[in-house]
Short mmCIF file of C-alpha atoms in Angstrom, two decimals:
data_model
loop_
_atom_site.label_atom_id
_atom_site.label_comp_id
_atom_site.label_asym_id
_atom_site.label_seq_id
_atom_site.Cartn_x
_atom_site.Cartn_y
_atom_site.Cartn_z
CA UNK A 1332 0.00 0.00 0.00
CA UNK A 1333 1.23 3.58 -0.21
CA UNK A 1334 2.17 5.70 2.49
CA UNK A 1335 0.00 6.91 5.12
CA UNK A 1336 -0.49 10.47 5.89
CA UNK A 1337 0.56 10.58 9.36
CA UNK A 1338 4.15 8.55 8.85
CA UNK A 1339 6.95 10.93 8.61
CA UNK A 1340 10.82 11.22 8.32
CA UNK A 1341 12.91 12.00 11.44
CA UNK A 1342 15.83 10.56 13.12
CA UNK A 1343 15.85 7.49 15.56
CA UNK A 1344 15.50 8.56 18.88
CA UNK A 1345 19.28 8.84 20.44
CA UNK A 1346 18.35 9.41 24.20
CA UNK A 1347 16.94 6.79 26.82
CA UNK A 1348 16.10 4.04 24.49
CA UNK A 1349 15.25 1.75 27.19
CA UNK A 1350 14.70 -1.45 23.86
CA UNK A 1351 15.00 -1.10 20.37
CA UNK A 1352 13.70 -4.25 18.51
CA UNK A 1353 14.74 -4.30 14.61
CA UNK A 1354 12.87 -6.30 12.13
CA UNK A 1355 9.43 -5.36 13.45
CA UNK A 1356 6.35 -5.01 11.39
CA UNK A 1357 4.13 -2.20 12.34
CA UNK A 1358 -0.31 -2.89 12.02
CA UNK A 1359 -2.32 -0.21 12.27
CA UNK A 1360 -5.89 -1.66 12.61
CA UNK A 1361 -4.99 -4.57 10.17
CA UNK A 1362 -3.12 -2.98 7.71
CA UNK A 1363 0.67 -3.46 7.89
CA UNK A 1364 2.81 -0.07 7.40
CA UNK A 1365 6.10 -2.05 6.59
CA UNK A 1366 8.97 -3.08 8.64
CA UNK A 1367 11.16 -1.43 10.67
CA UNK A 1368 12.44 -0.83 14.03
CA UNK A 1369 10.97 -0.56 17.23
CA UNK A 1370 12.87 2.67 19.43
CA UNK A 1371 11.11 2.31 23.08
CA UNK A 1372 12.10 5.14 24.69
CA UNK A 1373 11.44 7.19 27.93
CA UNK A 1374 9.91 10.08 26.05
CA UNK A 1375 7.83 8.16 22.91
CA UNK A 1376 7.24 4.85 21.18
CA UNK A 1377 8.99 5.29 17.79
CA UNK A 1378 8.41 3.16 15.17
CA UNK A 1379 10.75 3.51 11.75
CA UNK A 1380 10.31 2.03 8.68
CA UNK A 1381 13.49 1.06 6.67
CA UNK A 1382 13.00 3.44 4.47
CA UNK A 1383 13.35 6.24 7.20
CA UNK A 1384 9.75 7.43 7.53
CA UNK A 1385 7.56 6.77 10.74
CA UNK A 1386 5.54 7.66 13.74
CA UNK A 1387 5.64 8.45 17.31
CA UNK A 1388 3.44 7.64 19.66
CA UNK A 1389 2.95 9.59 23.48
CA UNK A 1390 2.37 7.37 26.68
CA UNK A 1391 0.11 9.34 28.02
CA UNK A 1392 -2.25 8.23 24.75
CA UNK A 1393 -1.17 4.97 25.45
CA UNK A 1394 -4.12 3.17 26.60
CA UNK A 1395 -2.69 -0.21 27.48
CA UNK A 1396 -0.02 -2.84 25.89
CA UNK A 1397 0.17 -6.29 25.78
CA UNK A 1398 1.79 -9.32 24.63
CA UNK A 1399 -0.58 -11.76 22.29
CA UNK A 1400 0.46 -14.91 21.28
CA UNK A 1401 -2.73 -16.62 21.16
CA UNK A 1402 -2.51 -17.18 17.36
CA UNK A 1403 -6.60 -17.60 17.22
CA UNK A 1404 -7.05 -13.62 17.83
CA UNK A 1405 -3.99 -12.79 15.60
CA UNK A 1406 -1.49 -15.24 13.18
CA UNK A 1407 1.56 -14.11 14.92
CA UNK A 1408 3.08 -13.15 18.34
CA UNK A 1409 2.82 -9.99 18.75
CA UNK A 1410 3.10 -6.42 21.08
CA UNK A 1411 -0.17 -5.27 21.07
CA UNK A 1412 -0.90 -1.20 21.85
CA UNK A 1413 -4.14 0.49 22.03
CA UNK A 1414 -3.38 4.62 21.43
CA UNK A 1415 -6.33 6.76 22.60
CA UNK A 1416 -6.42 9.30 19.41
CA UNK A 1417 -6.93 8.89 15.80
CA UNK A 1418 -4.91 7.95 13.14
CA UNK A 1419 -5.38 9.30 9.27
CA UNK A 1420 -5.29 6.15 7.01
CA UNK A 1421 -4.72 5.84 3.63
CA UNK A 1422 -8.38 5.82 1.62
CA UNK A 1423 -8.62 2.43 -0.27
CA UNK A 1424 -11.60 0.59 -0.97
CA UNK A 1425 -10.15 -2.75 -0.54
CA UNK A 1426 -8.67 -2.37 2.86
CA UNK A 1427 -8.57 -5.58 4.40
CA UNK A 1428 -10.27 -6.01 7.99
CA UNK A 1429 -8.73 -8.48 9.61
CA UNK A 1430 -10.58 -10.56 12.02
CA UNK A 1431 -11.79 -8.84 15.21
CA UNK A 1432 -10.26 -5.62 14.31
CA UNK A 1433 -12.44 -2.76 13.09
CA UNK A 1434 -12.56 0.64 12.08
CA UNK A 1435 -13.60 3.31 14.55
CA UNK A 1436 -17.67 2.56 15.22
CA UNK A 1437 -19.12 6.30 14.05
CA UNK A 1438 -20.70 6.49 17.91
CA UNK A 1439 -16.75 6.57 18.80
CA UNK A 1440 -16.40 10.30 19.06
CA UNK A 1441 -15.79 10.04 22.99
CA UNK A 1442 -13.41 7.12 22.62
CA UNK A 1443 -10.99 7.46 19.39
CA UNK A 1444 -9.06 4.00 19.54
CA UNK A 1445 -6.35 3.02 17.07
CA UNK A 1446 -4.98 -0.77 17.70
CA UNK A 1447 -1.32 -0.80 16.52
CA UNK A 1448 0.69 -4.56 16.36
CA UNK A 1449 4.35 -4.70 16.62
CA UNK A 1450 5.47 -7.84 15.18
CA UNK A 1451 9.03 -8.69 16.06
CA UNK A 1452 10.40 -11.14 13.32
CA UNK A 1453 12.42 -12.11 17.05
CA UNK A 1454 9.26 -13.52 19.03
CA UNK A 1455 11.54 -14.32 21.88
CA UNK A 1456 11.97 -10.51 21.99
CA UNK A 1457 8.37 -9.67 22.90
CA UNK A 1458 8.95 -9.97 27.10
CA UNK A 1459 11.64 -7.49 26.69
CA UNK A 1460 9.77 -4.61 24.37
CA UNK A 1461 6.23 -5.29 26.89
CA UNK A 1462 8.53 -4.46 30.28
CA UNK A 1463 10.82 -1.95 28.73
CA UNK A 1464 7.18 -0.27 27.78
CA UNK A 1465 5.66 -0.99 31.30
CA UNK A 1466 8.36 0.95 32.27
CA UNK A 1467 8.36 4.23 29.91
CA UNK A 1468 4.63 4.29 30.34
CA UNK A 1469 5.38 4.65 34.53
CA UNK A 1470 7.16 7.21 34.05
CA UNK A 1471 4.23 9.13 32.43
CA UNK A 1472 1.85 9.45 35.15
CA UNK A 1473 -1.79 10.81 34.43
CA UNK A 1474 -1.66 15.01 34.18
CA UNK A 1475 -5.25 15.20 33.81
CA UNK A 1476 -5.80 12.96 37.09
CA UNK A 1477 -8.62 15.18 39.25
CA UNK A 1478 -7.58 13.33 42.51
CA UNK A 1479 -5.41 16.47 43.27
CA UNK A 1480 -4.86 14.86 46.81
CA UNK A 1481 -1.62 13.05 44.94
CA UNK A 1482 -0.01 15.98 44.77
CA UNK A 1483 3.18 15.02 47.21
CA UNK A 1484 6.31 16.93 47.82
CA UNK A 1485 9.33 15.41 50.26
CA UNK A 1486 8.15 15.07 53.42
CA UNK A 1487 6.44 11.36 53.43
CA UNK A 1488 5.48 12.32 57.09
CA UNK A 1489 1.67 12.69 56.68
CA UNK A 1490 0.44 14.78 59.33
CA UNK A 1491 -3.28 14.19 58.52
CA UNK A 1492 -3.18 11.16 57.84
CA UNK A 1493 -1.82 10.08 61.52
CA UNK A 1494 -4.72 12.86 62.44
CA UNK A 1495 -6.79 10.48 61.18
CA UNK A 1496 -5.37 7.90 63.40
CA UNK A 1497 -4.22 5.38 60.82
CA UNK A 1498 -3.23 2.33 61.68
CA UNK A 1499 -0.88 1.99 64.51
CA UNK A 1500 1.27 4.92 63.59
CA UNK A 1501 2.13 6.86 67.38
CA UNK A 1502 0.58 10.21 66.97
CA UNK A 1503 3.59 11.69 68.48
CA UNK A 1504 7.24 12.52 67.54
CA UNK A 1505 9.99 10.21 68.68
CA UNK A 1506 13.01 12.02 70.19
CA UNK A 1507 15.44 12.06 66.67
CA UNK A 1508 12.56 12.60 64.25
CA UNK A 1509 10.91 15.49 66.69
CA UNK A 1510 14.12 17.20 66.55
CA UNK A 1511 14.55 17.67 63.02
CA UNK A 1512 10.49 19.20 62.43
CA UNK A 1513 11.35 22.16 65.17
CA UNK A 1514 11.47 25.29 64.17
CA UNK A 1515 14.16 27.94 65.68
CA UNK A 1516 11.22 29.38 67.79
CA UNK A 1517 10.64 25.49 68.86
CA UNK A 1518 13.93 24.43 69.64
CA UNK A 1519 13.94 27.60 71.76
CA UNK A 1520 11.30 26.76 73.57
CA UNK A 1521 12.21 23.29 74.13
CA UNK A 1522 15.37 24.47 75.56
CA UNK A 1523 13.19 26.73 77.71
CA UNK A 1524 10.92 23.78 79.11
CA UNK A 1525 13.92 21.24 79.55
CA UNK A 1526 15.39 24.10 81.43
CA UNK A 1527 12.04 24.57 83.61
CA UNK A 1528 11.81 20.80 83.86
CA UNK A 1529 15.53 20.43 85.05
CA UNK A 1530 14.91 23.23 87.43
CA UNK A 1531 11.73 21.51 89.10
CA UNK A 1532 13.68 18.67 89.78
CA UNK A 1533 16.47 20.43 91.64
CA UNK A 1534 13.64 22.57 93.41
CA UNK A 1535 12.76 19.33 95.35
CA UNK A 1536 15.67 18.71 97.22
CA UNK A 1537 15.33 22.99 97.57
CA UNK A 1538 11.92 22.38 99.23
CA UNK A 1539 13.61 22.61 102.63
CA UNK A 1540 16.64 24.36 101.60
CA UNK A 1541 19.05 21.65 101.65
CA UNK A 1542 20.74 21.11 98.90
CA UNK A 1543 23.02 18.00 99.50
CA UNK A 1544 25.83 16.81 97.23
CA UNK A 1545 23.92 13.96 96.08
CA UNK A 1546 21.41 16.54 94.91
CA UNK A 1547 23.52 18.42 92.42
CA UNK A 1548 25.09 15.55 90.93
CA UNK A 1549 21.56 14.29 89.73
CA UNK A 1550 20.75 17.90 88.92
CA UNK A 1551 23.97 17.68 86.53
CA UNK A 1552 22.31 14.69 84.76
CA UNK A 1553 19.91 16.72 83.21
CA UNK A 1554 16.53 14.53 81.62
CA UNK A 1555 17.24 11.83 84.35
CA UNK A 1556 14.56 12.04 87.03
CA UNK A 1557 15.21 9.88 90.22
CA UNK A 1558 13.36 10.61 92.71
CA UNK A 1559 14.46 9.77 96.25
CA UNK A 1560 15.09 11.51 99.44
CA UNK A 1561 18.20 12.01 99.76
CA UNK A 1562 17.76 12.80 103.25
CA UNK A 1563 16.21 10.16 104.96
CA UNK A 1564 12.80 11.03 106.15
CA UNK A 1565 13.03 14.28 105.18
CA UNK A 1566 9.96 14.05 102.49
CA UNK A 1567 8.17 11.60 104.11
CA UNK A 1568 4.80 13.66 104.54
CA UNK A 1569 6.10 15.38 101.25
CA UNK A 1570 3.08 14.79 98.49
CA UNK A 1571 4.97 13.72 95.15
CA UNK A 1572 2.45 14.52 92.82
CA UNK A 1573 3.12 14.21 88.80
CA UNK B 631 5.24 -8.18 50.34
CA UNK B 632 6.21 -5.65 47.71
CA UNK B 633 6.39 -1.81 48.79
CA UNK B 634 7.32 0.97 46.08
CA UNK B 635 10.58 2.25 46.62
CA UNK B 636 9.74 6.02 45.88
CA UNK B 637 8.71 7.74 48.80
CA UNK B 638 6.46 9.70 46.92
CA UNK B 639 4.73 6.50 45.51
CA UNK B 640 4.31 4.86 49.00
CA UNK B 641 2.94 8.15 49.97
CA UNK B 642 0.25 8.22 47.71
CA UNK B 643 -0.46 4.55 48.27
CA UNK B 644 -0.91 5.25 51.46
CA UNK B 645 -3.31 7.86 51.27
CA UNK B 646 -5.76 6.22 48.45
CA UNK B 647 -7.36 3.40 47.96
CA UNK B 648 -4.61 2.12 45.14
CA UNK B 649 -3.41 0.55 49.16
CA UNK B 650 -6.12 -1.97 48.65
CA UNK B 651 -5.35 -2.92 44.89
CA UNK B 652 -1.47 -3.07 45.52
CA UNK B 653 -2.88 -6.12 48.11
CA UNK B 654 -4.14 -8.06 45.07
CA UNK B 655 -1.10 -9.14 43.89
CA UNK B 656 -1.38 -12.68 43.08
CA UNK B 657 -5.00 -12.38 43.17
CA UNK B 658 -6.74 -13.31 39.85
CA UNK B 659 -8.70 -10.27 39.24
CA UNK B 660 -11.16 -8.62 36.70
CA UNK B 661 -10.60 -5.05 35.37
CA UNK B 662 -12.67 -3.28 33.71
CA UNK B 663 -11.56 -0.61 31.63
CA UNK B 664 -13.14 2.66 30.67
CA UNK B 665 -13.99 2.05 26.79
CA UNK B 666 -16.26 -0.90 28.27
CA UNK B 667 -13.66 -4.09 27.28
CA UNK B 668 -12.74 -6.18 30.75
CA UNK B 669 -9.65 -8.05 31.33
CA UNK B 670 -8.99 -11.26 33.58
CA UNK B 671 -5.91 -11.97 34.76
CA UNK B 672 -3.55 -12.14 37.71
CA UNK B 673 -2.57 -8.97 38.75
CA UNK B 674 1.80 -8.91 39.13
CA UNK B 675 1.85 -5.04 39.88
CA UNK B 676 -0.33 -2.44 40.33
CA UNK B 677 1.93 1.09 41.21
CA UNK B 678 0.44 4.35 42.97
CA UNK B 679 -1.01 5.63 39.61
CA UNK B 680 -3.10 2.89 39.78
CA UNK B 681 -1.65 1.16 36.38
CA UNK B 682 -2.46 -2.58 36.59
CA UNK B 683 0.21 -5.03 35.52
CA UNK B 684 -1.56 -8.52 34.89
CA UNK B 685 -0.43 -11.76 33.22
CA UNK B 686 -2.46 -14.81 32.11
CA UNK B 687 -4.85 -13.23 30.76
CA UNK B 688 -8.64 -13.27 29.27
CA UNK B 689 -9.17 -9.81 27.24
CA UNK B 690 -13.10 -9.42 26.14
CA UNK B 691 -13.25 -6.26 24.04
CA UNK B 692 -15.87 -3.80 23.33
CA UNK B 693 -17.20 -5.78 20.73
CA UNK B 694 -16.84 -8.68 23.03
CA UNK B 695 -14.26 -10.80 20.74
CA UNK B 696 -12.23 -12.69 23.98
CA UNK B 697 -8.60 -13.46 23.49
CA UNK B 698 -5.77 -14.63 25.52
CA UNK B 699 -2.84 -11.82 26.33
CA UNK B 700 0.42 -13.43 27.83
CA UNK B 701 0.77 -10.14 29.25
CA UNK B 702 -1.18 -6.66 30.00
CA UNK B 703 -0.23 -3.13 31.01
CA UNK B 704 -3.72 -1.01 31.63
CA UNK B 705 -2.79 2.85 32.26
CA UNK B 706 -4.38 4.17 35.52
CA UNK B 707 -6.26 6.16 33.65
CA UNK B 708 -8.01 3.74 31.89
CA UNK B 709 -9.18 1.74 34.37
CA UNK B 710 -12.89 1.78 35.50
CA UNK B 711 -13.21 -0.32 37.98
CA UNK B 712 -11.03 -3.41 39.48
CA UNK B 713 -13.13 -6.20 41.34
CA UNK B 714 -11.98 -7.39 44.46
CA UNK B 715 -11.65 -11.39 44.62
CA UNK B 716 -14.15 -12.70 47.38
CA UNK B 717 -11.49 -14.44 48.66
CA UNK B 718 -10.21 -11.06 50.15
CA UNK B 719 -10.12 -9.64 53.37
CA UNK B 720 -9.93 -6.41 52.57
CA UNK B 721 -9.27 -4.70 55.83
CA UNK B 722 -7.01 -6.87 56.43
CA UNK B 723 -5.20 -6.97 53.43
CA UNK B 724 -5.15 -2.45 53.87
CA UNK B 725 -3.75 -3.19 57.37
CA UNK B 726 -1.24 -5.24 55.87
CA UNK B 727 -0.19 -3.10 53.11
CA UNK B 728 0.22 -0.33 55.89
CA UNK B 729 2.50 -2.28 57.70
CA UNK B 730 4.77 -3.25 54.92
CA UNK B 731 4.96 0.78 54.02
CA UNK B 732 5.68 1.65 57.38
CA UNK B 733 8.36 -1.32 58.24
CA UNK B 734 10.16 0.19 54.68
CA UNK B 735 10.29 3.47 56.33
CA UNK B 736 10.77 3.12 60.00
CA UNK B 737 13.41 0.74 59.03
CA UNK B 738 16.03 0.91 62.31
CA UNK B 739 14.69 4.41 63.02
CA UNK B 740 11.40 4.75 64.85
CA UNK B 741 10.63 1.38 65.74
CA UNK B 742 11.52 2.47 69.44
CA UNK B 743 8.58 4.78 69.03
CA UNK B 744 6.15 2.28 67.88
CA UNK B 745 6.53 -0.17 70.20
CA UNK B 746 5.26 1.71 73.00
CA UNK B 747 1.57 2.23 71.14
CA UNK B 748 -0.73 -0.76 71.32
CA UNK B 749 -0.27 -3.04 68.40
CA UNK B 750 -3.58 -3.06 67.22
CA UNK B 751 -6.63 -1.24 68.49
CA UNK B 752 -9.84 -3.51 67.59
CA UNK B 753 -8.99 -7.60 67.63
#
């Protein structure tokens, strides 16, 4: 057949061609456009024909892919790839349908689906070209997603989600992680309680205006609390109330 | 148990339903997809934009011709609607995606922290 209207010339793709597969036929909805090589690359599906002219395809019109070798649908193993958009096709009266493929139904307009094969002339090559796709295609997400919720910078602490009481997840800082969400005004005013906290604890063995050695060695120690009278029965009738 | 290794992915996963599918792995599954066909397989991988890896599989399209497809890659975005097997728990299998998330990123760091909260609130 001649050329279609949409196949043009342009060089193979020279960055992140994750597979290339040579020797592949290209069917658009039955009709075969030649052979050439596959370029699977992070930024398009390529297709080239030996003669230099070809097409591109974009993931995010990539609907699915898939590998066929159930020679009942279709005669020979194949990648299959359904493209959401519409592709101009050569008029000729005698195009051949091939089984279970058709044309665009005219109450389509919502849905334009094009059905391309990639037949590999290497079937053992068809794992390779389906994951090397499966991963191009990942790296395409959805822009027109509405679920703006995914919309995630850094930070994997989620602190709505623990709000929300998810799970077992503590609702509270540990010690290391705390630090590092403090602000300047925050760390200040931790500094400020610890300081208030460690001074409480020295103001017990103040209560009766002793203040013994033992006293201000523990004082020293900062975050470690032990209480015990240092001076026996001293705080005996002392309420210790926390 | 598989967990995404982009913290942005497990994020997302965490805070969506796509939790529940990413249980299904294994799981012989029916998707249907949003120009109508439906697709039966068993699902290997299904990421946090909801794109369904399945193998094995029983393709029905819109004009209802069935074939088999070693292999399938569905785009998030054109999936309708996955049924859950009735074979799954699916609170627990949430709970137990949650766990595998948070073991990946508490590794050695906070597990001090969760050990002191009750394991599990309602058994």
């Amino acid at each position: 057949g001649g050329a279609m209207s949409f196949l043009k010339r342009f060089p193979p793709p020279a960055e992140g061609v994750r597979h290339q597969q040579p020797d592949t036929e290209a069917v658009l909805a039955g009709r075969t456009l030649g052979a050439g090589t596959l370029y699977i690359a992070e930024s398009r599906l390529s297709w080239l024909e030996n003669s230099g002219v070809g097409f591109s395809l974009d993931y995010p019109t990539i609907s699915l892919h898939a590998v066929s070798r159930d020679l009942n649908a279709y005669p020979w193993e194949h990648l299959y790839v359904m493209v959401n958009a519409k592709f101009e096709e050569e008029e000729s009266k005698e195009a051949p349908m091939a089984e279970g493929e058709e044309e665009e139904d005219s109450d389509d307009d919502v849905e334009p689906i094009a059905e391309f094969r990639f037949v590999p002339s290497d079937k053992s090559a068809l794992e390779a070209m389906f994951s090397a796709m499966c991963e191009c295609q990942a790296l395409h997400p959805d822009p027109d997603d509405e679920d703006s919720d995914n919309d995630y910078e850094g930070e994997e602490y989620d602190v709505e989600a623990h709000e929300l009481e998810q799970g077992d997840i503590p609702t509270f800082y540990t010690y290391e992680e705390g630090l590092s969400h403090l602000t300047a005004e925050g760390q200040a005013t931790l500094e400020r309680l610890e300081g208030m906290l460690a001074q409480s604890v020295s103001s017990q063995y103040n209560m009766a205006g002793v203040r013994t050695e033992d006293s201000i060695r523990e004082f020293e120690d900062g975050m470690e609390v032990d209480i015990a009278p240092v001076v026996a029965g001293q705080f005996e009738d002392a309420e210790v109330d926390h | 148990m598989e967990v995404s290794h982009s913290v942005k992915e497990r994020t997302i996963a965490e805070n969506s339903l796509v939790i529940l599918l990413q249980g299904l792995h294994g799981h012989i599954t029916t998707v249907d997809l949003r120009d109508e066909s439906t697709a039966t397989g068993r699902v290997t991988n299904v990421d946090a934009f909801m794109n369904v890896r399945l193998v094995e599989v029983t393709f029905t399209d819109r004009q209802g011709t069935v074939s088999r497809l070693d292999e399938l890659f569905v785009t998030g975005r054109n999936v309708r609607y996955v049924h859950i097997p009735d074979e799954v728990d699916i609170r627990a299998t949430i709970e137990r995606q949650l766990q595998a998330i948070h073991r990946v990123r508490y590794f050695g760091g906070r597990d001090k922290g969760r050990k002191e909260f009750p394991r599990a609130k309602h058994k």
